[in-house]
């Protein structure tokens, strides 16, 4: 049977790649498009790692599995919880392949920490496998557990680069470390696929999108894509392989930073309490400044060992408090609305939700910068999500215009500014390309949904598609076929015993949750 390798290119967009394709700098990707099938993709909202890697693997939007962003907001209970891989209530592509007797490997996959058992192997990836801004985990990220020792011994494998990239100005060792990581992801995925005779392998290049965020179309990103292109050439030469390239979302150059919770406060939707964080921010004591000083002094590892994490978390980020600490900065009894980053907005049930939502959506549609409206649309949650978890999701979802970063920090004092830390921000427009013995070349397709990928990969393996997958099988098989359907599997045991503090610390990588 033909093997299938899916290469997950985090944050990849044709907007970034097309100029390099046109200039001949990515010849192997260009050849793959010319001789295979390719398309632009549309991600689920919000266009971000949590939830879109799981949208891909489950064939469902967040209403189908219950995770709408990195955090879960419950204003009725007055709680904000950080999410991890065990919180996604769904079976996935690899569960169905296993159920049909096929072996699978999942390498460096976000949304899969803590790792769980498969008929094959799992290597969890960032950003949900990060232990604070000052350190990275070095164990407990694989299934079976002993696989980590093999990866580190044979491949010098790391979950995260060292030194860690944290600034647009770090173009030396930090970028080299990421390129080394990308190379090792390919080496591990292809070596284990062949040695263990795995039928299907997915590998994610998460830190590719970190380079996008910091550098966009500058030289560090081009170096990374040159490396990816070389591997595409090697893999495309294999006659026994279905090769699929895809991304969880796209990205585009940042034009505007919009601090949505600051806007909510300014427009009467949010009432603030004075917090220690706000005072520290006013005097310039923030996490970014301290981290930069620690890196210059060579004290990052020392601080990680000697400064308790509870103390580390008291130092605010430059753009305000995030996650559960947002609730410390507001008067919840008098606050109507609280927002997460990059899209989801929650209305306090202590108020008339319907009337607040109507006025809020109207007001958000009027927000502009010099380039026009900040949002391509403003939706009711139930209009963009489907499934059993819609009622627990956001009441309003904004679709941020390409070039807009919706930042959820509270206390930074700014409502709208030019680009801050990121040169590029996520968009819903990603990439897809496929070629191999089980795919009939179709050239360019109209834009597809990220939800179409799991059903299509199952169809390529001649597996039935579960009835709760919302996507469609793509026309890449050169024949009319009626795809067999099947009952869904129950969600696999993902280890629901959560350590919320540890998971929160893991998400504080590179300001990813900010």
Tab-separated table of C-alpha atoms in Angstrom:
chain	number	residue	atom	x	y	z
A	1	UNK	CA	0.000	0.000	0.000
A	2	UNK	CA	1.182	3.527	-0.752
A	3	UNK	CA	2.319	5.509	2.277
A	4	UNK	CA	0.962	8.999	2.935
A	5	UNK	CA	2.968	11.858	4.415
A	6	UNK	CA	1.199	15.084	5.382
A	7	UNK	CA	3.524	18.039	5.925
A	8	UNK	CA	1.822	20.655	8.095
A	9	UNK	CA	3.326	24.041	7.240
A	10	UNK	CA	2.175	26.231	10.095
A	11	UNK	CA	0.936	29.608	8.876
A	12	UNK	CA	1.851	29.013	5.224
A	13	UNK	CA	0.099	31.267	2.690
A	14	UNK	CA	0.315	31.663	-1.058
A	15	UNK	CA	0.497	35.437	-0.428
A	16	UNK	CA	3.976	34.888	1.000
A	17	UNK	CA	5.062	32.157	-1.400
A	18	UNK	CA	3.804	33.402	-4.776
A	19	UNK	CA	6.584	35.991	-5.306
A	20	UNK	CA	9.261	33.389	-4.523
A	21	UNK	CA	7.538	30.871	-6.799
A	22	UNK	CA	7.401	33.414	-9.602
A	23	UNK	CA	11.102	34.250	-9.226
A	24	UNK	CA	12.148	30.589	-9.317
A	25	UNK	CA	13.350	30.482	-5.700
A	26	UNK	CA	11.106	27.516	-4.789
A	27	UNK	CA	11.436	25.245	-7.813
A	28	UNK	CA	10.276	22.021	-6.164
A	29	UNK	CA	7.086	23.538	-4.760
A	30	UNK	CA	6.432	25.084	-8.166
A	31	UNK	CA	6.901	21.679	-9.837
A	32	UNK	CA	4.572	20.038	-7.317
A	33	UNK	CA	1.865	22.562	-8.115
A	34	UNK	CA	2.419	22.137	-11.856
A	35	UNK	CA	2.150	18.345	-11.758
A	36	UNK	CA	-0.271	17.781	-8.880
A	37	UNK	CA	-3.310	19.431	-7.311
A	38	UNK	CA	-3.316	22.617	-5.270
A	39	UNK	CA	-5.627	25.222	-3.772
A	40	UNK	CA	-5.998	27.970	-1.261
A	41	UNK	CA	-7.742	26.940	1.938
A	42	UNK	CA	-10.124	28.657	4.326
A	43	UNK	CA	-9.554	28.044	8.046
A	44	UNK	CA	-12.162	28.024	10.775
A	45	UNK	CA	-12.463	31.147	12.902
A	46	UNK	CA	-10.387	32.232	14.668
A	47	UNK	CA	-7.482	31.496	12.278
A	48	UNK	CA	-5.020	30.285	14.878
A	49	UNK	CA	-3.225	27.118	16.075
A	50	UNK	CA	-5.879	26.419	18.717
A	51	UNK	CA	-8.287	25.392	17.179
A	52	UNK	CA	-7.280	24.923	13.522
A	53	UNK	CA	-4.883	22.010	13.788
A	54	UNK	CA	-7.742	20.107	15.360
A	55	UNK	CA	-10.176	21.395	12.723
A	56	UNK	CA	-7.916	19.745	10.147
A	57	UNK	CA	-7.533	16.436	11.983
A	58	UNK	CA	-11.171	16.095	13.060
A	59	UNK	CA	-12.993	17.533	10.060
A	60	UNK	CA	-15.043	19.704	12.460
A	61	UNK	CA	-15.189	23.338	13.444
A	62	UNK	CA	-14.801	24.308	17.141
A	63	UNK	CA	-18.515	23.802	17.775
A	64	UNK	CA	-17.897	20.113	17.184
A	65	UNK	CA	-15.151	19.646	19.799
A	66	UNK	CA	-15.459	22.489	22.313
A	67	UNK	CA	-12.211	24.489	22.040
A	68	UNK	CA	-12.526	27.931	20.446
A	69	UNK	CA	-9.118	29.449	21.239
A	70	UNK	CA	-6.199	28.846	23.610
A	71	UNK	CA	-8.530	29.664	26.502
A	72	UNK	CA	-12.059	28.795	27.580
A	73	UNK	CA	-14.065	31.766	28.861
A	74	UNK	CA	-16.975	31.167	31.264
A	75	UNK	CA	-18.204	34.551	32.448
A	76	UNK	CA	-21.147	33.040	34.326
A	77	UNK	CA	-18.712	31.134	36.543
A	78	UNK	CA	-16.130	33.929	36.436
A	79	UNK	CA	-13.426	31.618	35.063
A	80	UNK	CA	-10.934	31.543	32.215
A	81	UNK	CA	-9.109	28.225	31.761
A	82	UNK	CA	-6.150	27.497	29.511
A	83	UNK	CA	-6.847	24.610	27.147
A	84	UNK	CA	-4.687	21.626	26.250
A	85	UNK	CA	-4.902	18.605	23.992
A	86	UNK	CA	-7.112	16.695	26.394
A	87	UNK	CA	-9.864	19.290	26.152
A	88	UNK	CA	-10.740	18.589	22.504
A	89	UNK	CA	-13.745	16.243	22.588
A	90	UNK	CA	-13.333	14.469	19.275
A	91	UNK	CA	-11.820	11.514	17.496
A	92	UNK	CA	-9.329	12.415	14.767
A	93	UNK	CA	-8.108	11.364	11.367
A	94	UNK	CA	-5.492	9.007	12.823
A	95	UNK	CA	-8.049	7.313	15.082
A	96	UNK	CA	-10.079	6.355	12.010
A	97	UNK	CA	-7.000	5.145	10.174
A	98	UNK	CA	-6.095	3.012	13.208
A	99	UNK	CA	-9.659	1.701	13.361
A	100	UNK	CA	-9.270	0.522	9.760
A	101	UNK	CA	-6.054	-1.315	10.637
A	102	UNK	CA	-3.544	1.292	9.438
A	103	UNK	CA	-0.558	2.430	11.489
A	104	UNK	CA	0.055	6.131	12.042
A	105	UNK	CA	2.690	8.554	13.257
A	106	UNK	CA	2.046	12.137	14.389
A	107	UNK	CA	5.204	14.231	14.784
A	108	UNK	CA	5.429	17.656	16.448
A	109	UNK	CA	1.683	18.200	16.423
A	110	UNK	CA	0.211	21.183	18.291
A	111	UNK	CA	-3.016	20.404	20.205
A	112	UNK	CA	-1.637	16.961	21.207
A	113	UNK	CA	-0.020	17.686	24.562
A	114	UNK	CA	-0.209	15.631	26.680
A	115	UNK	CA	0.513	12.886	24.102
A	116	UNK	CA	-1.857	9.954	23.860
A	117	UNK	CA	-1.527	6.398	22.608
A	118	UNK	CA	-2.011	5.523	18.958
A	119	UNK	CA	-1.233	2.452	16.890
A	120	UNK	CA	2.079	4.015	15.966
A	121	UNK	CA	3.621	7.027	17.689
A	122	UNK	CA	2.944	10.583	18.851
A	123	UNK	CA	5.406	13.431	19.338
A	124	UNK	CA	3.651	16.454	20.841
A	125	UNK	CA	4.660	19.907	19.627
A	126	UNK	CA	4.452	23.590	20.464
A	127	UNK	CA	3.103	25.947	21.461
A	128	UNK	CA	1.196	23.782	23.935
A	129	UNK	CA	4.342	21.943	25.011
A	130	UNK	CA	6.162	24.955	26.390
A	131	UNK	CA	7.151	25.365	30.019
A	132	UNK	CA	7.156	29.110	30.457
A	133	UNK	CA	8.991	31.830	28.591
A	134	UNK	CA	12.307	30.895	30.180
A	135	UNK	CA	12.450	27.151	29.491
A	136	UNK	CA	11.146	24.270	27.418
A	137	UNK	CA	10.097	20.780	28.411
A	138	UNK	CA	12.619	18.030	27.842
A	139	UNK	CA	10.529	14.938	28.606
A	140	UNK	CA	6.990	13.606	28.589
A	141	UNK	CA	6.189	14.689	25.051
A	142	UNK	CA	6.070	11.318	23.270
A	143	UNK	CA	3.971	8.191	23.136
A	144	UNK	CA	5.388	5.681	23.786
A	145	UNK	CA	7.389	7.555	26.468
A	146	UNK	CA	10.694	5.878	25.604
A	147	UNK	CA	10.543	7.351	22.113
A	148	UNK	CA	11.846	10.658	23.484
A	149	UNK	CA	15.172	9.055	24.426
A	150	UNK	CA	15.513	7.605	20.940
A	151	UNK	CA	14.743	10.944	19.298
A	152	UNK	CA	17.225	12.820	21.447
A	153	UNK	CA	19.977	10.208	21.090
A	154	UNK	CA	19.666	9.568	17.358
A	155	UNK	CA	18.553	12.958	16.087
A	156	UNK	CA	19.471	15.403	18.850
A	157	UNK	CA	15.743	16.196	18.789
A	158	UNK	CA	14.308	19.224	20.603
A	159	UNK	CA	10.726	20.316	21.062
A	160	UNK	CA	11.888	23.945	21.016
A	161	UNK	CA	14.897	25.808	19.648
A	162	UNK	CA	17.763	26.942	21.829
A	163	UNK	CA	18.393	29.861	21.885
A	164	UNK	CA	14.793	30.954	21.723
A	165	UNK	CA	13.708	33.572	19.186
A	166	UNK	CA	11.950	36.463	20.923
A	167	UNK	CA	12.708	39.550	18.832
A	168	UNK	CA	12.722	40.752	15.218
A	169	UNK	CA	16.349	41.729	15.738
A	170	UNK	CA	17.575	38.177	16.504
A	171	UNK	CA	18.692	36.943	13.083
A	172	UNK	CA	21.705	34.824	14.014
A	173	UNK	CA	21.791	31.823	16.330
A	174	UNK	CA	18.049	32.035	17.039
A	175	UNK	CA	17.134	31.636	13.369
A	176	UNK	CA	19.770	28.928	12.859
A	177	UNK	CA	18.263	26.966	15.752
A	178	UNK	CA	14.818	27.059	14.133
A	179	UNK	CA	16.187	25.926	10.770
A	180	UNK	CA	17.925	23.040	12.515
A	181	UNK	CA	14.618	22.091	14.153
A	182	UNK	CA	12.778	22.119	10.822
A	183	UNK	CA	15.425	19.836	9.312
A	184	UNK	CA	15.098	17.411	12.213
A	185	UNK	CA	11.299	17.299	11.913
A	186	UNK	CA	11.668	16.037	8.342
A	187	UNK	CA	14.412	13.585	9.287
A	188	UNK	CA	12.429	12.095	12.180
A	189	UNK	CA	9.164	11.839	10.247
A	190	UNK	CA	10.627	10.189	7.148
A	191	UNK	CA	13.040	7.903	9.024
A	192	UNK	CA	10.418	6.579	11.427
A	193	UNK	CA	7.852	6.221	8.645
A	194	UNK	CA	10.220	3.913	6.759
A	195	UNK	CA	11.844	2.063	9.663
A	196	UNK	CA	8.544	1.337	11.415
A	197	UNK	CA	6.646	0.836	8.167
A	198	UNK	CA	3.972	3.351	9.124
A	199	UNK	CA	1.112	3.715	6.667
A	200	UNK	CA	0.480	7.380	7.468
A	201	UNK	CA	2.600	10.114	9.047
A	202	UNK	CA	1.780	13.729	9.793
A	203	UNK	CA	4.616	16.141	10.630
A	204	UNK	CA	4.130	19.795	11.640
A	205	UNK	CA	6.652	22.591	11.135
A	206	UNK	CA	5.291	24.839	13.878
A	207	UNK	CA	8.279	27.152	14.157
A	208	UNK	CA	7.923	28.065	10.498
A	209	UNK	CA	5.062	30.343	11.540
A	210	UNK	CA	7.174	31.837	14.320
A	211	UNK	CA	9.529	33.042	11.583
A	212	UNK	CA	6.545	34.390	9.641
A	213	UNK	CA	5.391	36.344	12.683
A	214	UNK	CA	8.741	37.958	13.314
A	215	UNK	CA	10.101	38.412	9.771
A	216	UNK	CA	7.292	37.906	7.200
A	217	UNK	CA	8.985	38.019	3.757
A	218	UNK	CA	12.481	38.854	4.980
A	219	UNK	CA	15.598	36.698	4.645
A	220	UNK	CA	15.068	34.396	7.676
A	221	UNK	CA	11.737	33.240	6.242
A	222	UNK	CA	13.190	32.769	2.777
A	223	UNK	CA	15.972	30.599	4.240
A	224	UNK	CA	13.369	28.428	5.963
A	225	UNK	CA	11.290	28.041	2.822
A	226	UNK	CA	14.377	27.163	0.792
A	227	UNK	CA	14.969	24.315	3.259
A	228	UNK	CA	11.331	23.209	2.977
A	229	UNK	CA	11.541	23.347	-0.814
A	230	UNK	CA	14.607	21.081	-0.834
A	231	UNK	CA	12.713	18.503	1.219
A	232	UNK	CA	9.684	18.772	-1.074
A	233	UNK	CA	11.987	17.845	-3.956
A	234	UNK	CA	13.307	14.778	-2.132
A	235	UNK	CA	9.837	13.611	-1.149
A	236	UNK	CA	8.318	14.267	-4.566
A	237	UNK	CA	10.915	11.921	-6.064
A	238	UNK	CA	9.508	8.972	-4.096
A	239	UNK	CA	7.179	6.824	-6.173
A	240	UNK	CA	5.711	5.049	-3.137
A	241	UNK	CA	4.429	8.190	-1.415
A	242	UNK	CA	1.333	10.339	-1.371
A	243	UNK	CA	2.621	13.783	-0.404
A	244	UNK	CA	0.186	16.331	1.036
A	245	UNK	CA	1.163	19.882	1.963
A	246	UNK	CA	-1.240	21.942	4.065
A	247	UNK	CA	-1.400	24.730	6.617
A	248	UNK	CA	-3.598	25.427	9.607
A	249	UNK	CA	-4.058	29.049	8.508
A	250	UNK	CA	-2.190	31.681	6.525
A	251	UNK	CA	-0.530	34.953	7.417
A	252	UNK	CA	0.011	38.400	5.985
A	253	UNK	CA	2.015	41.509	6.825
A	254	UNK	CA	0.709	43.260	9.944
A	255	UNK	CA	-0.749	46.729	9.410
A	256	UNK	CA	-2.664	47.354	12.641
A	257	UNK	CA	-2.624	46.143	16.231
A	258	UNK	CA	-6.129	46.399	17.722
A	259	UNK	CA	-6.413	46.016	21.502
A	260	UNK	CA	-9.970	44.846	21.677
A	261	UNK	CA	-10.445	44.820	25.449
A	262	UNK	CA	-9.097	48.376	25.632
A	263	UNK	CA	-11.646	49.310	22.961
A	264	UNK	CA	-14.401	47.578	24.943
A	265	UNK	CA	-13.502	49.596	28.026
A	266	UNK	CA	-13.365	52.852	26.063
A	267	UNK	CA	-16.802	52.162	24.566
A	268	UNK	CA	-18.584	51.262	27.800
A	269	UNK	CA	-18.661	47.473	27.450
A	270	UNK	CA	-16.048	46.818	30.134
A	271	UNK	CA	-15.382	48.290	33.595
A	272	UNK	CA	-11.875	48.101	35.062
A	273	UNK	CA	-10.452	47.420	38.496
A	274	UNK	CA	-7.013	48.783	39.338
A	275	UNK	CA	-4.405	46.027	39.216
A	276	UNK	CA	-0.755	45.680	40.177
A	277	UNK	CA	-0.003	44.828	36.540
A	278	UNK	CA	-1.252	48.195	35.327
A	279	UNK	CA	0.992	50.007	37.783
A	280	UNK	CA	4.066	47.976	36.769
A	281	UNK	CA	3.325	48.548	33.086
A	282	UNK	CA	3.166	52.313	33.596
A	283	UNK	CA	6.715	52.376	34.996
A	284	UNK	CA	8.070	50.226	32.161
A	285	UNK	CA	8.495	46.997	34.132
A	286	UNK	CA	7.259	44.319	31.747
A	287	UNK	CA	8.156	40.769	30.783
A	288	UNK	CA	9.586	41.657	27.380
A	289	UNK	CA	12.044	44.156	28.879
A	290	UNK	CA	13.145	41.758	31.606
A	291	UNK	CA	13.577	38.862	29.171
A	292	UNK	CA	15.692	41.013	26.851
A	293	UNK	CA	17.931	42.052	29.762
A	294	UNK	CA	18.228	38.438	30.946
A	295	UNK	CA	19.209	37.243	27.451
A	296	UNK	CA	21.886	39.931	27.112
A	297	UNK	CA	23.298	38.982	30.493
A	298	UNK	CA	23.164	35.235	29.790
A	299	UNK	CA	20.875	34.660	32.777
A	300	UNK	CA	17.814	33.092	31.149
A	301	UNK	CA	18.474	29.558	32.429
A	302	UNK	CA	19.486	30.870	35.853
A	303	UNK	CA	16.244	32.824	36.191
A	304	UNK	CA	14.262	29.762	35.164
A	305	UNK	CA	15.835	27.788	38.006
A	306	UNK	CA	15.837	30.310	40.824
A	307	UNK	CA	12.761	32.510	40.259
A	308	UNK	CA	9.523	30.733	41.226
A	309	UNK	CA	7.022	30.599	38.384
A	310	UNK	CA	4.413	32.250	40.604
A	311	UNK	CA	6.712	35.280	40.813
A	312	UNK	CA	7.492	35.203	37.089
A	313	UNK	CA	3.791	35.421	36.314
A	314	UNK	CA	3.384	38.614	38.361
A	315	UNK	CA	5.455	40.515	35.801
A	316	UNK	CA	2.995	41.841	33.184
A	317	UNK	CA	3.454	41.723	29.452
A	318	UNK	CA	3.900	45.034	27.669
A	319	UNK	CA	0.411	44.986	26.187
A	320	UNK	CA	-1.370	44.074	29.445
A	321	UNK	CA	-2.635	41.036	31.298
A	322	UNK	CA	-3.930	37.957	29.492
A	323	UNK	CA	-5.804	34.688	30.095
A	324	UNK	CA	-7.379	34.208	33.544
A	325	UNK	CA	-5.614	37.315	34.867
A	326	UNK	CA	-7.890	39.407	32.652
A	327	UNK	CA	-10.613	38.799	35.226
A	328	UNK	CA	-8.420	40.332	37.940
A	329	UNK	CA	-8.303	43.577	35.978
A	330	UNK	CA	-12.053	44.044	35.436
A	331	UNK	CA	-15.174	44.474	37.546
A	332	UNK	CA	-17.071	41.475	36.235
A	333	UNK	CA	-20.362	42.469	37.859
A	334	UNK	CA	-20.400	45.660	35.796
A	335	UNK	CA	-18.633	44.351	32.682
A	336	UNK	CA	-20.761	43.337	29.713
A	337	UNK	CA	-18.136	41.885	27.363
A	338	UNK	CA	-14.715	40.179	27.536
A	339	UNK	CA	-12.689	39.208	24.453
A	340	UNK	CA	-10.073	36.613	23.657
A	341	UNK	CA	-7.457	37.380	21.018
A	342	UNK	CA	-7.928	37.058	17.258
A	343	UNK	CA	-11.699	36.723	17.171
A	344	UNK	CA	-13.847	35.233	19.972
A	345	UNK	CA	-15.920	37.644	22.130
A	346	UNK	CA	-18.006	36.659	25.170
A	347	UNK	CA	-21.029	38.474	26.606
A	348	UNK	CA	-21.674	38.433	30.360
A	349	UNK	CA	-24.974	36.575	31.007
A	350	UNK	CA	-25.690	38.995	33.877
A	351	UNK	CA	-26.855	41.397	31.139
A	352	UNK	CA	-29.380	41.166	28.304
A	353	UNK	CA	-27.243	39.147	25.920
A	354	UNK	CA	-29.393	39.771	22.846
A	355	UNK	CA	-29.408	43.560	23.144
A	356	UNK	CA	-25.723	43.779	24.094
A	357	UNK	CA	-24.817	41.605	21.124
A	358	UNK	CA	-26.829	43.696	18.691
A	359	UNK	CA	-25.186	46.959	19.736
A	360	UNK	CA	-21.724	45.384	20.011
A	361	UNK	CA	-21.823	43.917	16.511
A	362	UNK	CA	-22.977	47.231	15.073
A	363	UNK	CA	-20.196	49.104	16.866
A	364	UNK	CA	-17.500	46.632	15.804
A	365	UNK	CA	-18.488	46.956	12.156
A	366	UNK	CA	-17.686	50.665	12.383
A	367	UNK	CA	-14.110	50.247	13.657
A	368	UNK	CA	-11.601	51.364	11.033
A	369	UNK	CA	-8.014	52.336	10.392
A	370	UNK	CA	-6.496	54.176	7.444
A	371	UNK	CA	-6.889	51.002	5.341
A	372	UNK	CA	-10.611	50.593	6.010
A	373	UNK	CA	-12.762	48.426	8.339
A	374	UNK	CA	-10.718	46.228	10.697
A	375	UNK	CA	-13.056	43.270	10.231
A	376	UNK	CA	-14.130	41.604	7.021
A	377	UNK	CA	-17.228	40.542	8.948
A	378	UNK	CA	-18.691	40.280	12.443
A	379	UNK	CA	-20.659	37.107	13.170
A	380	UNK	CA	-22.940	35.585	15.749
A	381	UNK	CA	-21.202	32.519	17.127
A	382	UNK	CA	-23.984	30.176	16.077
A	383	UNK	CA	-23.632	31.372	12.481
A	384	UNK	CA	-20.025	30.184	12.134
A	385	UNK	CA	-20.002	27.115	14.393
A	386	UNK	CA	-21.915	23.857	14.290
A	387	UNK	CA	-22.118	21.001	16.769
A	388	UNK	CA	-22.836	20.162	20.400
A	389	UNK	CA	-20.536	22.831	21.893
A	390	UNK	CA	-21.878	25.941	20.183
A	391	UNK	CA	-23.721	27.112	23.304
A	392	UNK	CA	-20.442	27.183	25.247
A	393	UNK	CA	-18.684	29.217	22.597
A	394	UNK	CA	-18.395	32.952	21.985
A	395	UNK	CA	-21.510	34.988	21.303
A	396	UNK	CA	-19.671	37.121	18.731
A	397	UNK	CA	-16.757	36.288	16.422
A	398	UNK	CA	-14.855	38.885	14.401
A	399	UNK	CA	-13.089	37.936	11.198
A	400	UNK	CA	-10.000	40.129	11.399
A	401	UNK	CA	-8.971	41.694	8.107
A	402	UNK	CA	-5.661	40.383	6.734
A	403	UNK	CA	-3.044	42.618	8.290
A	404	UNK	CA	-4.964	43.163	11.536
A	405	UNK	CA	-3.892	41.575	14.815
A	406	UNK	CA	-6.640	41.529	17.439
A	407	UNK	CA	-4.778	41.643	20.754
A	408	UNK	CA	-6.679	40.836	23.959
A	409	UNK	CA	-4.318	42.497	26.471
A	410	UNK	CA	-5.922	44.485	29.298
A	411	UNK	CA	-4.169	47.493	30.788
A	412	UNK	CA	-1.725	48.460	28.058
A	413	UNK	CA	-3.586	51.728	27.550
A	414	UNK	CA	-3.570	51.692	23.734
A	415	UNK	CA	-6.597	50.903	21.563
A	416	UNK	CA	-4.969	50.893	18.132
A	417	UNK	CA	-1.383	51.094	16.941
A	418	UNK	CA	0.931	50.075	14.147
A	419	UNK	CA	2.682	46.672	14.188
A	420	UNK	CA	4.081	45.855	17.621
A	421	UNK	CA	5.938	42.592	18.014
A	422	UNK	CA	4.801	40.660	14.960
A	423	UNK	CA	5.672	41.592	11.383
A	424	UNK	CA	2.898	39.261	10.176
A	425	UNK	CA	-0.408	38.104	11.640
A	426	UNK	CA	-2.567	35.057	10.977
A	427	UNK	CA	-5.223	35.039	8.265
A	428	UNK	CA	-7.824	32.367	7.391
A	429	UNK	CA	-6.198	31.768	3.985
A	430	UNK	CA	-3.803	28.823	3.973
A	431	UNK	CA	-2.434	26.369	1.426
A	432	UNK	CA	-3.038	22.852	0.123
A	433	UNK	CA	-1.115	20.785	-2.423
A	434	UNK	CA	-1.114	17.043	-3.095
A	435	UNK	CA	0.556	14.567	-5.399
A	436	UNK	CA	1.062	10.813	-5.386
A	437	UNK	CA	-0.067	7.453	-6.702
A	438	UNK	CA	-3.529	7.734	-5.115
A	439	UNK	CA	-4.164	11.291	-6.362
A	440	UNK	CA	-5.089	12.264	-9.903
A	441	UNK	CA	-3.533	15.662	-10.807
A	442	UNK	CA	-6.210	18.329	-11.118
A	443	UNK	CA	-4.193	21.541	-11.221
A	444	UNK	CA	-5.626	24.461	-9.267
A	445	UNK	CA	-8.945	23.999	-7.445
A	446	UNK	CA	-11.251	26.703	-6.171
A	447	UNK	CA	-10.603	27.622	-2.533
A	448	UNK	CA	-11.361	24.692	-0.238
A	449	UNK	CA	-12.133	24.376	3.465
A	450	UNK	CA	-9.628	23.064	5.984
A	451	UNK	CA	-12.433	20.686	6.971
A	452	UNK	CA	-12.110	18.925	3.593
A	453	UNK	CA	-8.642	17.554	4.314
A	454	UNK	CA	-9.461	14.746	6.767
A	455	UNK	CA	-12.261	13.271	4.606
A	456	UNK	CA	-9.998	13.433	1.544
A	457	UNK	CA	-7.085	11.709	3.276
A	458	UNK	CA	-9.417	8.993	4.567
A	459	UNK	CA	-10.798	8.514	1.071
A	460	UNK	CA	-7.263	8.200	-0.321
A	461	UNK	CA	-6.676	5.368	2.161
A	462	UNK	CA	-9.987	3.765	1.087
A	463	UNK	CA	-11.447	4.377	4.556
A	464	UNK	CA	-15.030	5.371	5.282
A	465	UNK	CA	-15.661	8.977	6.315
A	466	UNK	CA	-17.458	9.516	9.646
A	467	UNK	CA	-20.817	11.234	9.442
A	468	UNK	CA	-19.847	13.989	11.889
A	469	UNK	CA	-17.015	15.300	9.687
A	470	UNK	CA	-18.311	18.475	8.048
A	471	UNK	CA	-15.859	18.612	5.164
A	472	UNK	CA	-16.172	17.127	1.686
A	473	UNK	CA	-13.960	14.679	-0.191
A	474	UNK	CA	-12.027	16.729	-2.728
A	475	UNK	CA	-12.176	15.815	-6.449
A	476	UNK	CA	-8.617	14.479	-6.574
A	477	UNK	CA	-9.240	10.849	-7.491
A	478	UNK	CA	-9.960	11.150	-11.203
A	479	UNK	CA	-13.244	9.287	-11.045
A	480	UNK	CA	-16.760	9.691	-9.735
A	481	UNK	CA	-17.038	7.795	-6.533
A	482	UNK	CA	-19.583	7.544	-3.759
A	483	UNK	CA	-17.581	7.670	-0.573
A	484	UNK	CA	-18.661	5.226	2.096
A	485	UNK	CA	-19.781	6.801	5.380
A	486	UNK	CA	-19.507	5.402	8.876
A	487	UNK	CA	-20.582	6.087	12.454
A	488	UNK	CA	-18.210	8.333	14.399
A	489	UNK	CA	-15.858	6.959	17.011
A	490	UNK	CA	-16.181	8.244	20.560
A	491	UNK	CA	-13.442	10.638	21.614
A	492	UNK	CA	-10.241	8.810	22.545
A	493	UNK	CA	-8.969	8.943	26.106
A	494	UNK	CA	-6.740	11.999	26.119
A	495	UNK	CA	-5.778	12.167	29.775
A	496	UNK	CA	-8.240	14.581	31.316
A	497	UNK	CA	-6.262	15.092	34.534
A	498	UNK	CA	-5.082	18.598	33.780
A	499	UNK	CA	-2.507	20.721	35.533
A	500	UNK	CA	-3.842	24.102	34.445
A	501	UNK	CA	-0.897	26.097	35.783
A	502	UNK	CA	1.594	23.930	33.913
A	503	UNK	CA	-0.429	24.124	30.705
A	504	UNK	CA	-0.724	27.904	31.013
A	505	UNK	CA	3.023	28.185	31.365
A	506	UNK	CA	3.491	26.041	28.269
A	507	UNK	CA	1.461	28.528	26.237
A	508	UNK	CA	3.620	31.528	27.033
A	509	UNK	CA	5.989	30.926	24.168
A	510	UNK	CA	7.070	33.851	22.044
A	511	UNK	CA	4.046	35.859	23.139
A	512	UNK	CA	1.956	33.273	21.285
A	513	UNK	CA	-0.882	33.609	23.735
A	514	UNK	CA	0.536	36.979	24.718
